[in-house]
């Protein structure tokens, strides 16, 4: 299998780390949807990262759908979800909050980097920034001690996505993701980034 996309995308990175933890072999092709647009389009005409090309040549996109496929391919019964329905629901909530943080961070970054300064809509930026801060605040309140991970000794998808989202927002919008404002998230990010799977797929 081949994973296409840059690891500075939190969506690409969460897939790469998840595939690694599931024990699914893959190659990584670090193509940018901007600088590598034409090369990316040759693989996936929609030019959406992440893209996964399966062993059978099927082109998949959207990190959530790719991870559903990966869960069915995982060897030896490996899984990245808690077993109980109560824990699964909580994990899904936390994953959703982390993905919301990613989405809002991307919107803010694109508004600043792609739109001319005179064309930026400040009320929109204020609204999206407020949504991002709310997602971070709720994550800070709800992750608990996470010792070492949210649901025990092994990471699940919620752990991966939260840690990836934290690092992405820290890098892109450090004025929002301040360690003194979100100390639990900051500590969680540091612990995750020190593990082999995260270190193998750095965001920069």
PDB file of C-alpha atoms in Angstrom:
ATOM      1  CA  UNK A   1       0.000   0.000   0.000  1.00  0.00           C
ATOM      2  CA  UNK A   2       1.048   3.580  -0.584  1.00  0.00           C
ATOM      3  CA  UNK A   3       0.113   6.598   1.526  1.00  0.00           C
ATOM      4  CA  UNK A   4       0.292   9.877  -0.374  1.00  0.00           C
ATOM      5  CA  UNK A   5       0.523  13.263   1.298  1.00  0.00           C
ATOM      6  CA  UNK A   6       2.727  15.426   3.468  1.00  0.00           C
ATOM      7  CA  UNK A   7       3.146  14.686   7.163  1.00  0.00           C
ATOM      8  CA  UNK A   8       2.593  18.339   8.012  1.00  0.00           C
ATOM      9  CA  UNK A   9      -1.070  17.496   7.364  1.00  0.00           C
ATOM     10  CA  UNK A  10      -2.617  16.148  10.589  1.00  0.00           C
ATOM     11  CA  UNK A  11      -4.882  13.928   8.502  1.00  0.00           C
ATOM     12  CA  UNK A  12      -1.980  12.294   6.679  1.00  0.00           C
ATOM     13  CA  UNK A  13      -0.008  11.957   9.878  1.00  0.00           C
ATOM     14  CA  UNK A  14      -2.811  10.299  11.858  1.00  0.00           C
ATOM     15  CA  UNK A  15      -3.139   7.703   9.107  1.00  0.00           C
ATOM     16  CA  UNK A  16       0.614   7.040   8.965  1.00  0.00           C
ATOM     17  CA  UNK A  17       0.907   6.574  12.726  1.00  0.00           C
ATOM     18  CA  UNK A  18      -2.214   4.417  12.817  1.00  0.00           C
ATOM     19  CA  UNK A  19      -0.975   2.128  10.038  1.00  0.00           C
ATOM     20  CA  UNK A  20       2.317   1.763  11.901  1.00  0.00           C
ATOM     21  CA  UNK A  21       0.597   0.855  15.181  1.00  0.00           C
ATOM     22  CA  UNK A  22      -1.707  -1.582  13.384  1.00  0.00           C
ATOM     23  CA  UNK A  23       1.309  -3.338  11.885  1.00  0.00           C
ATOM     24  CA  UNK A  24       0.228  -2.660   8.312  1.00  0.00           C
ATOM     25  CA  UNK A  25       3.190  -2.198   5.941  1.00  0.00           C
ATOM     26  CA  UNK A  26       3.044   0.750   3.571  1.00  0.00           C
ATOM     27  CA  UNK A  27       5.225   3.165   1.682  1.00  0.00           C
ATOM     28  CA  UNK A  28       4.909   6.900   2.061  1.00  0.00           C
ATOM     29  CA  UNK A  29       5.007   9.295  -0.874  1.00  0.00           C
ATOM     30  CA  UNK A  30       5.305  12.842   0.518  1.00  0.00           C
ATOM     31  CA  UNK A  31       3.549  14.802  -2.203  1.00  0.00           C
ATOM     32  CA  UNK A  32       2.156  18.271  -1.510  1.00  0.00           C
ATOM     33  CA  UNK A  33      -1.309  19.205  -2.764  1.00  0.00           C
ATOM     34  CA  UNK A  34       0.230  22.574  -3.617  1.00  0.00           C
ATOM     35  CA  UNK A  35       3.831  22.168  -4.835  1.00  0.00           C
ATOM     36  CA  UNK A  36       3.223  18.623  -6.076  1.00  0.00           C
ATOM     37  CA  UNK A  37      -0.244  19.216  -7.509  1.00  0.00           C
ATOM     38  CA  UNK A  38       0.359  17.645 -10.928  1.00  0.00           C
ATOM     39  CA  UNK A  39       2.146  14.579  -9.536  1.00  0.00           C
ATOM     40  CA  UNK A  40      -0.569  14.159  -6.924  1.00  0.00           C
ATOM     41  CA  UNK A  41      -3.289  14.500  -9.555  1.00  0.00           C
ATOM     42  CA  UNK A  42      -1.698  11.669 -11.526  1.00  0.00           C
ATOM     43  CA  UNK A  43      -2.376   9.396  -8.533  1.00  0.00           C
ATOM     44  CA  UNK A  44      -5.683  10.876  -7.402  1.00  0.00           C
ATOM     45  CA  UNK A  45      -7.413  13.325  -9.789  1.00  0.00           C
ATOM     46  CA  UNK A  46      -9.269  14.863  -6.827  1.00  0.00           C
ATOM     47  CA  UNK A  47      -5.890  15.792  -5.240  1.00  0.00           C
ATOM     48  CA  UNK A  48      -7.003  15.127  -1.678  1.00  0.00           C
ATOM     49  CA  UNK A  49      -4.617  14.281   1.139  1.00  0.00           C
ATOM     50  CA  UNK A  50      -4.378  11.748   2.515  1.00  0.00           C
ATOM     51  CA  UNK A  51      -4.740   9.354  -0.368  1.00  0.00           C
ATOM     52  CA  UNK A  52      -4.170   5.638   0.096  1.00  0.00           C
ATOM     53  CA  UNK A  53      -3.520   3.341  -2.836  1.00  0.00           C
ATOM     54  CA  UNK A  54      -4.357  -0.224  -1.805  1.00  0.00           C
ATOM     55  CA  UNK A  55      -2.458  -3.307  -2.898  1.00  0.00           C
ATOM     56  CA  UNK A  56      -5.229  -3.839  -5.446  1.00  0.00           C
ATOM     57  CA  UNK A  57      -4.795  -0.335  -6.835  1.00  0.00           C
ATOM     58  CA  UNK A  58      -7.956   1.132  -5.323  1.00  0.00           C
ATOM     59  CA  UNK A  59      -7.508   4.826  -4.530  1.00  0.00           C
ATOM     60  CA  UNK A  60      -9.018   5.799  -1.175  1.00  0.00           C
ATOM     61  CA  UNK A  61      -9.292   9.261   0.346  1.00  0.00           C
ATOM     62  CA  UNK A  62     -10.426  10.897   3.595  1.00  0.00           C
ATOM     63  CA  UNK A  63      -8.524   9.884   6.715  1.00  0.00           C
ATOM     64  CA  UNK A  64     -11.567   8.459   8.482  1.00  0.00           C
ATOM     65  CA  UNK A  65     -12.502   6.191   5.583  1.00  0.00           C
ATOM     66  CA  UNK A  66      -8.891   5.102   5.123  1.00  0.00           C
ATOM     67  CA  UNK A  67      -8.721   4.172   8.801  1.00  0.00           C
ATOM     68  CA  UNK A  68     -11.921   2.133   8.515  1.00  0.00           C
ATOM     69  CA  UNK A  69     -10.280   0.186   5.696  1.00  0.00           C
ATOM     70  CA  UNK A  70      -7.078  -0.203   7.718  1.00  0.00           C
ATOM     71  CA  UNK A  71      -9.010  -1.581  10.694  1.00  0.00           C
ATOM     72  CA  UNK A  72     -10.278  -4.428   8.515  1.00  0.00           C
ATOM     73  CA  UNK A  73      -6.774  -5.125   7.219  1.00  0.00           C
ATOM     74  CA  UNK A  74      -5.015  -5.143  10.576  1.00  0.00           C
ATOM     75  CA  UNK A  75      -3.183  -8.422  11.266  1.00  0.00           C
ATOM     76  CA  UNK A  76      -3.515 -10.452  14.431  1.00  0.00           C
ATOM     77  CA  UNK A  77      -6.655  -8.779  15.697  1.00  0.00           C
ATOM     78  CA  UNK A  78      -4.926  -5.480  16.334  1.00  0.00           C
ATOM     79  CA  UNK A  79      -7.308  -2.610  16.900  1.00  0.00           C
ATOM     80  CA  UNK A  80      -7.238   1.077  17.715  1.00  0.00           C
ATOM     81  CA  UNK A  81     -10.568   1.327  19.513  1.00  0.00           C
ATOM     82  CA  UNK A  82     -11.550   0.471  23.098  1.00  0.00           C
ATOM     83  CA  UNK A  83     -13.626  -2.663  23.550  1.00  0.00           C
ATOM     84  CA  UNK A  84     -16.525  -1.474  25.727  1.00  0.00           C
ATOM     85  CA  UNK A  85     -19.313   0.574  24.160  1.00  0.00           C
ATOM     86  CA  UNK A  86     -19.023   3.217  26.867  1.00  0.00           C
ATOM     87  CA  UNK A  87     -15.316   3.704  26.241  1.00  0.00           C
ATOM     88  CA  UNK A  88     -15.888   3.588  22.485  1.00  0.00           C
ATOM     89  CA  UNK A  89     -18.450   6.396  22.697  1.00  0.00           C
ATOM     90  CA  UNK A  90     -16.074   8.501  24.783  1.00  0.00           C
ATOM     91  CA  UNK A  91     -13.216   7.779  22.374  1.00  0.00           C
ATOM     92  CA  UNK A  92     -15.366   8.837  19.438  1.00  0.00           C
ATOM     93  CA  UNK A  93     -16.288  12.070  21.203  1.00  0.00           C
ATOM     94  CA  UNK A  94     -12.644  12.900  21.907  1.00  0.00           C
ATOM     95  CA  UNK A  95     -11.635  12.011  18.356  1.00  0.00           C
ATOM     96  CA  UNK A  96     -14.391  14.288  17.038  1.00  0.00           C
ATOM     97  CA  UNK A  97     -13.167  17.180  19.176  1.00  0.00           C
ATOM     98  CA  UNK A  98      -9.608  16.660  17.968  1.00  0.00           C
ATOM     99  CA  UNK A  99     -10.718  16.549  14.340  1.00  0.00           C
ATOM    100  CA  UNK A 100     -12.723  19.735  14.881  1.00  0.00           C
ATOM    101  CA  UNK A 101      -9.571  21.389  16.221  1.00  0.00           C
ATOM    102  CA  UNK A 102      -7.680  20.250  13.109  1.00  0.00           C
ATOM    103  CA  UNK A 103     -10.392  21.550  10.803  1.00  0.00           C
ATOM    104  CA  UNK A 104     -10.554  24.960  12.469  1.00  0.00           C
ATOM    105  CA  UNK A 105      -6.771  25.284  12.526  1.00  0.00           C
ATOM    106  CA  UNK A 106      -6.623  24.515   8.806  1.00  0.00           C
ATOM    107  CA  UNK A 107      -9.342  27.102   8.101  1.00  0.00           C
ATOM    108  CA  UNK A 108      -7.439  29.793  10.002  1.00  0.00           C
ATOM    109  CA  UNK A 109      -4.112  28.925   8.373  1.00  0.00           C
ATOM    110  CA  UNK A 110      -5.634  28.942   4.885  1.00  0.00           C
ATOM    111  CA  UNK A 111      -7.397  32.243   5.534  1.00  0.00           C
ATOM    112  CA  UNK A 112      -4.061  33.837   6.413  1.00  0.00           C
ATOM    113  CA  UNK A 113      -1.818  32.086   3.899  1.00  0.00           C
ATOM    114  CA  UNK A 114      -4.028  31.906   0.814  1.00  0.00           C
ATOM    115  CA  UNK A 115      -6.251  34.974   1.010  1.00  0.00           C
ATOM    116  CA  UNK A 116      -4.794  38.470   0.479  1.00  0.00           C
ATOM    117  CA  UNK A 117      -4.732  40.536   3.661  1.00  0.00           C
ATOM    118  CA  UNK A 118      -7.316  42.976   2.347  1.00  0.00           C
ATOM    119  CA  UNK A 119      -9.734  40.151   1.560  1.00  0.00           C
ATOM    120  CA  UNK A 120      -9.712  38.421   4.941  1.00  0.00           C
ATOM    121  CA  UNK A 121     -13.012  38.381   6.785  1.00  0.00           C
ATOM    122  CA  UNK A 122     -12.257  39.098  10.429  1.00  0.00           C
ATOM    123  CA  UNK A 123     -15.700  38.091  11.796  1.00  0.00           C
ATOM    124  CA  UNK A 124     -15.197  34.673  10.177  1.00  0.00           C
ATOM    125  CA  UNK A 125     -11.697  34.375  11.643  1.00  0.00           C
ATOM    126  CA  UNK A 126     -13.020  35.339  15.074  1.00  0.00           C
ATOM    127  CA  UNK A 127     -15.774  32.741  14.835  1.00  0.00           C
ATOM    128  CA  UNK A 128     -13.455  29.926  13.719  1.00  0.00           C
ATOM    129  CA  UNK A 129     -10.846  30.848  16.349  1.00  0.00           C
ATOM    130  CA  UNK A 130     -13.564  30.691  18.997  1.00  0.00           C
ATOM    131  CA  UNK A 131     -14.571  27.228  17.789  1.00  0.00           C
ATOM    132  CA  UNK A 132     -10.946  26.095  17.927  1.00  0.00           C
ATOM    133  CA  UNK A 133     -10.497  27.389  21.461  1.00  0.00           C
ATOM    134  CA  UNK A 134     -13.692  25.630  22.535  1.00  0.00           C
ATOM    135  CA  UNK A 135     -12.527  22.318  21.075  1.00  0.00           C
ATOM    136  CA  UNK A 136      -9.198  22.680  22.880  1.00  0.00           C
ATOM    137  CA  UNK A 137     -10.903  23.671  26.128  1.00  0.00           C
ATOM    138  CA  UNK A 138     -13.188  20.635  26.042  1.00  0.00           C
ATOM    139  CA  UNK A 139     -10.298  18.311  25.249  1.00  0.00           C
ATOM    140  CA  UNK A 140      -8.300  19.791  28.118  1.00  0.00           C
ATOM    141  CA  UNK A 141     -11.216  19.127  30.484  1.00  0.00           C
ATOM    142  CA  UNK A 142     -12.105  15.670  29.228  1.00  0.00           C
ATOM    143  CA  UNK A 143      -8.860  13.799  28.562  1.00  0.00           C
ATOM    144  CA  UNK A 144      -8.232  13.183  32.268  1.00  0.00           C
ATOM    145  CA  UNK A 145      -4.817  12.000  33.476  1.00  0.00           C
ATOM    146  CA  UNK A 146      -4.260   9.759  30.404  1.00  0.00           C
ATOM    147  CA  UNK A 147      -1.678   7.614  32.180  1.00  0.00           C
ATOM    148  CA  UNK A 148      -0.063   6.626  29.911  1.00  0.00           C
ATOM    149  CA  UNK A 149      -2.930   6.697  27.407  1.00  0.00           C
ATOM    150  CA  UNK A 150      -6.622   7.523  27.537  1.00  0.00           C
ATOM    151  CA  UNK A 151      -7.878   3.947  27.887  1.00  0.00           C
ATOM    152  CA  UNK A 152      -4.928   2.019  29.273  1.00  0.00           C
ATOM    153  CA  UNK A 153      -1.429   1.010  28.303  1.00  0.00           C
ATOM    154  CA  UNK A 154      -1.941   1.083  24.529  1.00  0.00           C
ATOM    155  CA  UNK A 155      -2.927   4.050  22.373  1.00  0.00           C
ATOM    156  CA  UNK A 156      -6.232   4.072  20.519  1.00  0.00           C
ATOM    157  CA  UNK A 157      -7.353   6.308  17.677  1.00  0.00           C
ATOM    158  CA  UNK A 158      -8.466   9.026  20.085  1.00  0.00           C
ATOM    159  CA  UNK A 159      -4.941   9.208  21.537  1.00  0.00           C
ATOM    160  CA  UNK A 160      -3.388   9.413  18.085  1.00  0.00           C
ATOM    161  CA  UNK A 161      -5.758  12.057  16.775  1.00  0.00           C
ATOM    162  CA  UNK A 162      -5.592  14.246  19.880  1.00  0.00           C
ATOM    163  CA  UNK A 163      -1.793  14.181  19.945  1.00  0.00           C
ATOM    164  CA  UNK A 164      -1.534  14.893  16.215  1.00  0.00           C
ATOM    165  CA  UNK A 165      -4.062  17.738  16.482  1.00  0.00           C
ATOM    166  CA  UNK A 166      -2.235  19.261  19.435  1.00  0.00           C
ATOM    167  CA  UNK A 167       1.118  19.247  17.693  1.00  0.00           C
ATOM    168  CA  UNK A 168      -0.386  20.633  14.483  1.00  0.00           C
ATOM    169  CA  UNK A 169      -2.109  23.504  16.273  1.00  0.00           C
ATOM    170  CA  UNK A 170       0.967  24.178  18.405  1.00  0.00           C
ATOM    171  CA  UNK A 171       3.057  24.504  15.262  1.00  0.00           C
ATOM    172  CA  UNK A 172       0.573  26.496  13.191  1.00  0.00           C
ATOM    173  CA  UNK A 173      -1.115  28.663  15.855  1.00  0.00           C
ATOM    174  CA  UNK A 174       1.078  28.756  18.973  1.00  0.00           C
ATOM    175  CA  UNK A 175      -0.839  31.806  20.216  1.00  0.00           C
ATOM    176  CA  UNK A 176      -3.933  29.604  20.525  1.00  0.00           C
ATOM    177  CA  UNK A 177      -2.425  26.332  21.751  1.00  0.00           C
ATOM    178  CA  UNK A 178      -0.478  27.760  24.688  1.00  0.00           C
ATOM    179  CA  UNK A 179       0.937  25.222  27.127  1.00  0.00           C
ATOM    180  CA  UNK A 180       0.011  27.355  30.136  1.00  0.00           C
ATOM    181  CA  UNK A 181      -3.602  27.513  28.951  1.00  0.00           C
ATOM    182  CA  UNK A 182      -3.836  23.814  28.050  1.00  0.00           C
ATOM    183  CA  UNK A 183      -1.274  22.058  30.291  1.00  0.00           C
ATOM    184  CA  UNK A 184      -2.853  18.606  30.046  1.00  0.00           C
ATOM    185  CA  UNK A 185      -2.886  18.731  26.253  1.00  0.00           C
ATOM    186  CA  UNK A 186       0.669  20.036  26.153  1.00  0.00           C
ATOM    187  CA  UNK A 187       1.912  17.224  28.404  1.00  0.00           C
ATOM    188  CA  UNK A 188      -0.066  14.645  26.447  1.00  0.00           C
ATOM    189  CA  UNK A 189       1.478  15.869  23.191  1.00  0.00           C
ATOM    190  CA  UNK A 190       5.002  15.655  24.608  1.00  0.00           C
ATOM    191  CA  UNK A 191       4.471  12.077  25.832  1.00  0.00           C
ATOM    192  CA  UNK A 192       3.026  10.962  22.498  1.00  0.00           C
ATOM    193  CA  UNK A 193       5.719  12.600  20.402  1.00  0.00           C
ATOM    194  CA  UNK A 194       8.379  10.735  22.391  1.00  0.00           C
ATOM    195  CA  UNK A 195       7.051   7.320  21.301  1.00  0.00           C
ATOM    196  CA  UNK A 196       8.506   5.391  18.389  1.00  0.00           C
ATOM    197  CA  UNK A 197       5.412   5.541  16.165  1.00  0.00           C
ATOM    198  CA  UNK A 198       5.127   9.307  16.414  1.00  0.00           C
ATOM    199  CA  UNK A 199       8.875   9.858  16.031  1.00  0.00           C
ATOM    200  CA  UNK A 200       8.867   7.696  12.891  1.00  0.00           C
ATOM    201  CA  UNK A 201       6.444  10.098  11.195  1.00  0.00           C
ATOM    202  CA  UNK A 202       7.405  13.610  12.305  1.00  0.00           C
ATOM    203  CA  UNK A 203       5.183  16.504  11.346  1.00  0.00           C
ATOM    204  CA  UNK A 204       8.067  18.523   9.925  1.00  0.00           C
TER     205      UNK A 204
END
